[in-house]
mmCIF file of C-alpha atoms in Angstrom:
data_model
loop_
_atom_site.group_PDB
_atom_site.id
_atom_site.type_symbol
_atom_site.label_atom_id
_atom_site.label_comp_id
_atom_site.label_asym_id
_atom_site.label_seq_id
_atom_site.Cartn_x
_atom_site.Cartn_y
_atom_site.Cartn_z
ATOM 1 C CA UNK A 34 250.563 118.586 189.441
ATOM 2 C CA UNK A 35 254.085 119.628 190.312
ATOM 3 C CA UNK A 36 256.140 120.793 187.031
ATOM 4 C CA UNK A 37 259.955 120.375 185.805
ATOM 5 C CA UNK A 38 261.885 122.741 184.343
ATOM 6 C CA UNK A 39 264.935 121.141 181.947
ATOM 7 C CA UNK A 40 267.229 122.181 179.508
ATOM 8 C CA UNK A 41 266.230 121.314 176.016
ATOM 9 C CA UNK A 42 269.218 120.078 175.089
ATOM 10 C CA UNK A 43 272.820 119.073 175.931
ATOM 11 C CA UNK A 44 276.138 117.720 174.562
ATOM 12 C CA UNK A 45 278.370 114.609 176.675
ATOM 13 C CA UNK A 46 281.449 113.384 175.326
ATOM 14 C CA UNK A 47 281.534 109.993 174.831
ATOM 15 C CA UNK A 48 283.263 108.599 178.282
ATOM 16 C CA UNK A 49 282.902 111.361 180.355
ATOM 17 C CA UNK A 50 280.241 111.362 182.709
ATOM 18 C CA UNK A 51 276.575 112.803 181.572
ATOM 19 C CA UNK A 52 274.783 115.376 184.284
ATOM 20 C CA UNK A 53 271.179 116.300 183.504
ATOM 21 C CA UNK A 54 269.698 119.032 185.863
ATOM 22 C CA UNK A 55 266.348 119.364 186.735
ATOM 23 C CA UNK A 56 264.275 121.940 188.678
ATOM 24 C CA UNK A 57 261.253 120.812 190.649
ATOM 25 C CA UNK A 58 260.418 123.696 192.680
ATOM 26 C CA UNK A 59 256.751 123.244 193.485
ATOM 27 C CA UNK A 60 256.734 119.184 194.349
ATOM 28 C CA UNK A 61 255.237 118.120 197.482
ATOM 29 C CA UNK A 62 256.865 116.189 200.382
ATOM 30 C CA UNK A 63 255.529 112.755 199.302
ATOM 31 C CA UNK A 64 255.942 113.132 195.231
ATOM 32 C CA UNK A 65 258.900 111.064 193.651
ATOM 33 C CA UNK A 66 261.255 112.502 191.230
ATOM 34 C CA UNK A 67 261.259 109.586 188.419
ATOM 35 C CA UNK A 68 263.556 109.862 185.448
ATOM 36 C CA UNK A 69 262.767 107.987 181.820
ATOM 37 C CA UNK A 70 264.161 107.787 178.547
ATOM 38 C CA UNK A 71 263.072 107.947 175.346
ATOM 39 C CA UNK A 72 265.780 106.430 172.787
ATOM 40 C CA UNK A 73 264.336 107.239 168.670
ATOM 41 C CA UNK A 74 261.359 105.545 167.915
ATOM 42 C CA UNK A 75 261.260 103.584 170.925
ATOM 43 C CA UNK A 76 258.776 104.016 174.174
ATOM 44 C CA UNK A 77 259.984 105.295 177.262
ATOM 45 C CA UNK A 78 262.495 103.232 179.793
ATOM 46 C CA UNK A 79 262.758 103.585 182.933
ATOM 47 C CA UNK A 80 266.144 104.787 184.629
ATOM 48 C CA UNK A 81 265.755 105.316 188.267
ATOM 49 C CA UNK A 82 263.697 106.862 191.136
ATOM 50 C CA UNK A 83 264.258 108.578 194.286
ATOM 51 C CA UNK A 84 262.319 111.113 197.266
ATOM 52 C CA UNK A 85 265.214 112.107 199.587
ATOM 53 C CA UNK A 86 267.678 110.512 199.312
ATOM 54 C CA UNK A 87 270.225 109.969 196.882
ATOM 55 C CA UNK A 88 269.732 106.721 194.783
ATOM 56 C CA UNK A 89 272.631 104.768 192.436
ATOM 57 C CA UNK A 90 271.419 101.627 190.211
ATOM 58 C CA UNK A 91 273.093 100.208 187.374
ATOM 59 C CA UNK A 92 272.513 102.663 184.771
ATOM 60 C CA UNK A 93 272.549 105.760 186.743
ATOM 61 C CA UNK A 94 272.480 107.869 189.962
ATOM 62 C CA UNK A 95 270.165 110.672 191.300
ATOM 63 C CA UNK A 96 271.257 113.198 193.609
ATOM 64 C CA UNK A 97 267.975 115.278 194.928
ATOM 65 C CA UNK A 98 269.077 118.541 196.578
ATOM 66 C CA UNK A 99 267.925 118.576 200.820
ATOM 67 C CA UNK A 100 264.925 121.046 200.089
ATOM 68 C CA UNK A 101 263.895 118.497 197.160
ATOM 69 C CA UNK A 102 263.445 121.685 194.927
ATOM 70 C CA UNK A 103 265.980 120.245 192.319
ATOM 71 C CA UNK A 104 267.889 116.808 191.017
ATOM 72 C CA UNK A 105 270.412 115.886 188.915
ATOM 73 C CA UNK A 106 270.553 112.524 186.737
ATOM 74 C CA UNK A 107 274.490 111.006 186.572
ATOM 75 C CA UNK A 108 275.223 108.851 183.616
ATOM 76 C CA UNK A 109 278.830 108.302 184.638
ATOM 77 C CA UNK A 110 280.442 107.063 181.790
ATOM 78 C CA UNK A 111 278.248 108.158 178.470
ATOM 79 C CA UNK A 112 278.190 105.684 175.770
ATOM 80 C CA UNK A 113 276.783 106.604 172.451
ATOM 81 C CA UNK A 114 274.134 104.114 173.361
ATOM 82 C CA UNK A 115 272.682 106.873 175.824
ATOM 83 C CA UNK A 116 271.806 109.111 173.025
ATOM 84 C CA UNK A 117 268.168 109.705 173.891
ATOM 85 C CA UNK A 118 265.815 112.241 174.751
ATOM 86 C CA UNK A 119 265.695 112.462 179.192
ATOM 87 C CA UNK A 120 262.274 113.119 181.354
ATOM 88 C CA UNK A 121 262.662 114.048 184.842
ATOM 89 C CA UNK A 122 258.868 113.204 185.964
ATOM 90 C CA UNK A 123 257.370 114.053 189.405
ATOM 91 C CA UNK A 124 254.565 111.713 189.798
ATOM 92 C CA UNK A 125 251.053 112.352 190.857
ATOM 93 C CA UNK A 126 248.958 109.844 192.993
ATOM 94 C CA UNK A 127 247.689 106.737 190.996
ATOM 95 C CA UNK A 128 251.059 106.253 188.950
ATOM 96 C CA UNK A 129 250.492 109.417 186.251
ATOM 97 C CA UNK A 130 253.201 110.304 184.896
ATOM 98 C CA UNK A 131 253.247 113.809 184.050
ATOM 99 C CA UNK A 132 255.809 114.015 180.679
ATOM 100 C CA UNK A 133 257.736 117.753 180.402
ATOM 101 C CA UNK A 134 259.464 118.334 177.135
ATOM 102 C CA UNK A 135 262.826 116.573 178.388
ATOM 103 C CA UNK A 136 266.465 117.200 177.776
ATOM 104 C CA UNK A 137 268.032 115.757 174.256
ATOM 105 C CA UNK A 138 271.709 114.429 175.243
ATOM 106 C CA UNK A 139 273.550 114.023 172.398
ATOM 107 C CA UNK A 140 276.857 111.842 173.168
ATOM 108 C CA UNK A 141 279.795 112.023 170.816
ATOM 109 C CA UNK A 142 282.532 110.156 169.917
ATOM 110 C CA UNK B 140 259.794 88.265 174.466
ATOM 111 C CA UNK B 141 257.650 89.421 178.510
ATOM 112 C CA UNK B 142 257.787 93.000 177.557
ATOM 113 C CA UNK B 143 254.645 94.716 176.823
ATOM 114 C CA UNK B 144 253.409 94.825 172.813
ATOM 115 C CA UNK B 145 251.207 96.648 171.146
ATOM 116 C CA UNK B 146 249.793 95.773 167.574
ATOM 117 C CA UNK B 147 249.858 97.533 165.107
ATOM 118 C CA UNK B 148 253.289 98.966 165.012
ATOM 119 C CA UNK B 149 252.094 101.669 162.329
ATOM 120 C CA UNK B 150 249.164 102.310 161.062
ATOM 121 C CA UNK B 151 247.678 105.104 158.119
ATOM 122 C CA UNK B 152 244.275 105.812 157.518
ATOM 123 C CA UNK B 153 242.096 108.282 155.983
ATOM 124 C CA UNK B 154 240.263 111.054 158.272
ATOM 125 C CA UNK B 155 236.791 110.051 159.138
ATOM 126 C CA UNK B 156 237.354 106.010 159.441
ATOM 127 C CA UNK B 157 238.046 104.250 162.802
ATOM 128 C CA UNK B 158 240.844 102.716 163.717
ATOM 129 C CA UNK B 159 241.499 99.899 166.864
ATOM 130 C CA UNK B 160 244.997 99.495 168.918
ATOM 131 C CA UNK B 161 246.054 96.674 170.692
ATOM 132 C CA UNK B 162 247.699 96.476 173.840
ATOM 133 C CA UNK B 163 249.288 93.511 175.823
ATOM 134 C CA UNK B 164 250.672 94.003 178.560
ATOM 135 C CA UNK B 165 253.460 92.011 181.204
ATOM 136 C CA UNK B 166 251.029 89.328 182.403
ATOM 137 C CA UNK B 167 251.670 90.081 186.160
ATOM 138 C CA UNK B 168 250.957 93.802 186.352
ATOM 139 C CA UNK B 169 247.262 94.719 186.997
ATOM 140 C CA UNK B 170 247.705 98.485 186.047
ATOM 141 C CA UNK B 171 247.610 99.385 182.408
ATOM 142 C CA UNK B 172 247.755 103.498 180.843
ATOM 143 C CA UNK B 173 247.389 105.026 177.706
ATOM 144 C CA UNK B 174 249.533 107.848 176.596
ATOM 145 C CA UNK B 175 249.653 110.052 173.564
ATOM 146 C CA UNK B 176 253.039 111.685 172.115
ATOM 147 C CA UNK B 177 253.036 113.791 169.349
ATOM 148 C CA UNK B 178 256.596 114.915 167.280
ATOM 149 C CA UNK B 179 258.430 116.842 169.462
ATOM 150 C CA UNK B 180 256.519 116.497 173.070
ATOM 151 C CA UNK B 181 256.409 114.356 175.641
ATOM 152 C CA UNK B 182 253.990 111.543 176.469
ATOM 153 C CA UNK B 183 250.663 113.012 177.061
ATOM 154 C CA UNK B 184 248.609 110.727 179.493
ATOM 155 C CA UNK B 185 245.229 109.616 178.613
ATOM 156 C CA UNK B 186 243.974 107.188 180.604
ATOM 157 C CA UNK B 187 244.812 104.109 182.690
ATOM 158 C CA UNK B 188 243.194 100.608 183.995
ATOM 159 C CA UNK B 189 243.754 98.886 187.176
ATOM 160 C CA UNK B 190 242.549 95.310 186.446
ATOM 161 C CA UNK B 191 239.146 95.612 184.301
ATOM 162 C CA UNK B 192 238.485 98.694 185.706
ATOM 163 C CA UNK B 193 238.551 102.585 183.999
ATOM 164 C CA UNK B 194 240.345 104.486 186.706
ATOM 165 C CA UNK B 195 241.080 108.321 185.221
ATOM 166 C CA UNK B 196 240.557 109.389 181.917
ATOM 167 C CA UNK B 197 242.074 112.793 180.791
ATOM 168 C CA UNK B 198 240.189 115.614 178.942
ATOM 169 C CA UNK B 199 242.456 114.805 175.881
ATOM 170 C CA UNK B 200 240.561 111.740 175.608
ATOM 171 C CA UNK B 201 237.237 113.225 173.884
ATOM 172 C CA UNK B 202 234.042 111.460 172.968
ATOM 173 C CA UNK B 203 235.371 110.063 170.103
ATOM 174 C CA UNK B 204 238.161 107.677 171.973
ATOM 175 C CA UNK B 205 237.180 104.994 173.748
ATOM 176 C CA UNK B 206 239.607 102.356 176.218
ATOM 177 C CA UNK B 207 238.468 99.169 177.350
ATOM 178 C CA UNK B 208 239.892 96.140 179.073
ATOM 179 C CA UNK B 209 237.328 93.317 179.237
ATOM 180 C CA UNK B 210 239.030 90.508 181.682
ATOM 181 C CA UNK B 211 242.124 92.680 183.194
ATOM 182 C CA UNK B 212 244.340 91.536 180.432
ATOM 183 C CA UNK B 213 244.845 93.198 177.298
ATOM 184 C CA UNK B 214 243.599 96.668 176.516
ATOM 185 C CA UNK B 215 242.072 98.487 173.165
ATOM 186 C CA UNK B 216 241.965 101.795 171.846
ATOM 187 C CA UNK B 217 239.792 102.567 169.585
ATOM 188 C CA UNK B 218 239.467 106.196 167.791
ATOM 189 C CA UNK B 219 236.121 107.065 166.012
ATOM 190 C CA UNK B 220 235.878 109.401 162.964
ATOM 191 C CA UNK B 221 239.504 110.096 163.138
ATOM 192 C CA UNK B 222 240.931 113.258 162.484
ATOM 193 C CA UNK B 223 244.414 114.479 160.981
ATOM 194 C CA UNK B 224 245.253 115.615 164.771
ATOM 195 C CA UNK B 225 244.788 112.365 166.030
ATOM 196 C CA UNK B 226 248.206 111.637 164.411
ATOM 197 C CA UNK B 227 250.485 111.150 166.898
ATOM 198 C CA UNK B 228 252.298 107.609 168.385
ATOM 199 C CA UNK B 229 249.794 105.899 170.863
ATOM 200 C CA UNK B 230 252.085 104.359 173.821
ATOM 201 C CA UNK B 231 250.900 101.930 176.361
ATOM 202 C CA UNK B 232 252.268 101.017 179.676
ATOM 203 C CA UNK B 233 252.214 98.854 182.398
ATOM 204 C CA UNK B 234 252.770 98.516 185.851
ATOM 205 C CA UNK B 235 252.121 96.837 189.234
ATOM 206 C CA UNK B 236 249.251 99.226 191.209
ATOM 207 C CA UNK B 237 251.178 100.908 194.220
ATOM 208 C CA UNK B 238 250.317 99.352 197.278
ATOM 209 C CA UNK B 239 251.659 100.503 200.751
ATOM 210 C CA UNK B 240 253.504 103.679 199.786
ATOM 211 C CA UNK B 241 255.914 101.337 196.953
ATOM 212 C CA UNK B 242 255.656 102.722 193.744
ATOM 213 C CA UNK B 243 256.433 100.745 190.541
ATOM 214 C CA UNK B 244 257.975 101.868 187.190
ATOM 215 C CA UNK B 245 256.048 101.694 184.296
ATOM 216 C CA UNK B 246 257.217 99.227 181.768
ATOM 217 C CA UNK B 247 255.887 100.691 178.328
ATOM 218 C CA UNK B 248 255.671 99.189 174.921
ATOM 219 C CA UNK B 249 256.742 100.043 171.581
ATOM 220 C CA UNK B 250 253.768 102.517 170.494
ATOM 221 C CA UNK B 251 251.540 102.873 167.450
ATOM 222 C CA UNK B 252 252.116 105.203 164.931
ATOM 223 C CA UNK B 253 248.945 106.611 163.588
ATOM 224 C CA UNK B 254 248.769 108.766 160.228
ATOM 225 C CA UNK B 255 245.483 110.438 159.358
ATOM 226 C CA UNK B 256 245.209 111.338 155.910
#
């Protein structure tokens, strides 16, 4: 199973625009780089997806370096709301998802 | 409320008695997982269901844990002679089963909190 490296933790002012690294160096040509998040006492939600190319939805947008070895999740304009605990997954066949530690973003006012 | 639930929201028992979760999941999606997430970790998987159908089971899930899902539709875990490191919040998911290279996201529920005493 391919692993991701993430910071533990990181700080966003509130309104300025959230970027969450994540290093992927082993993941094969046709694994996805998923990314979920894990507000308090709730189960994980779903954010976004992507395998080459850059993706943008309504909550957020993945850019996935050419050689795939490393992403970054964009929250563009952090609201206190995104407060959360972030997984940057690569999933295995069958729909495993393989859960690393995370990154804690703390937004504040 | 078409999300997925899971029943009970908490539950605390004493080491050595058995305990039962409840999943339901969106009524659409034929693929249904287990995960396990203790304080401070990430969702552990332990197993998963495409329609009735045990698929994968981890090596966390010992002996003493048991999944079913008797008509494709809801799903139960049940935990046998618990022990105080089964304590941990049980989370279930859902999901459509990939099918020509599309992969679905995984819709999960709320969890169960489990205290062994």
């Amino acid at each position: 199973d391919a692993k991701t490296t993430q910071p533990t933790s990181m700080d966003c002012a509130e309104g300025r625009a959230a970027n969450l690294p994540c290093n992927h160096s082993t993941i094969s040509g046709n694994e996805y780089v998923y990314w979920y998040r894990q507000i308090h006492s709730q189960g994980p939600q779903y954010i976004i997806h992507g395998l080459k190319n850059n993706e943008t939805n309504e909550m957020a947008s993945l850019i996935i370096t050419e050689d795939r070895k490393s992403s970054t999740l964009i929250l563009p304009h952090a609201t206190l709301r995104d407060t959360a605990v972030y997984y940057c997954i690569v999933r295995v066949a069958r729909g495993k998802l393989i859960f690393g530690q995370g990154t804690e973003l703390s937004v504040k006012p | 409320d078409t999300g997925v639930s899971q029943d009970p929201r908490h539950k605390i028992t004493k080491r050595g008695q058995n305990v039962t979760f409840r999943c339901d999941p969106i009524s659409e999606h034929n693929r249904l997982y287990w995960y396990r997430q203790t304080l401070g970790q990430g969702p552990e998987f332990l197993t998963y269901f495409q329609n009735e159908a045990q698929l994968e089971k981890s090596r966390l899930l010992s002996d003493r844990f048991s999944a079913e899902r008797p008509k494709g539709s809801f799903s139960t875990l049940e935990i046998q002679r618990t022990e105080q490191g089964d304590s941990a919040m049980y989370l279930c998911a859902s999901s459509l089963a990939v099918t020509s290279g599309k992969v679905n996201e995984q819709f999960f529920g709320p969890g169960t909190r489990l205290t062994v005493l």
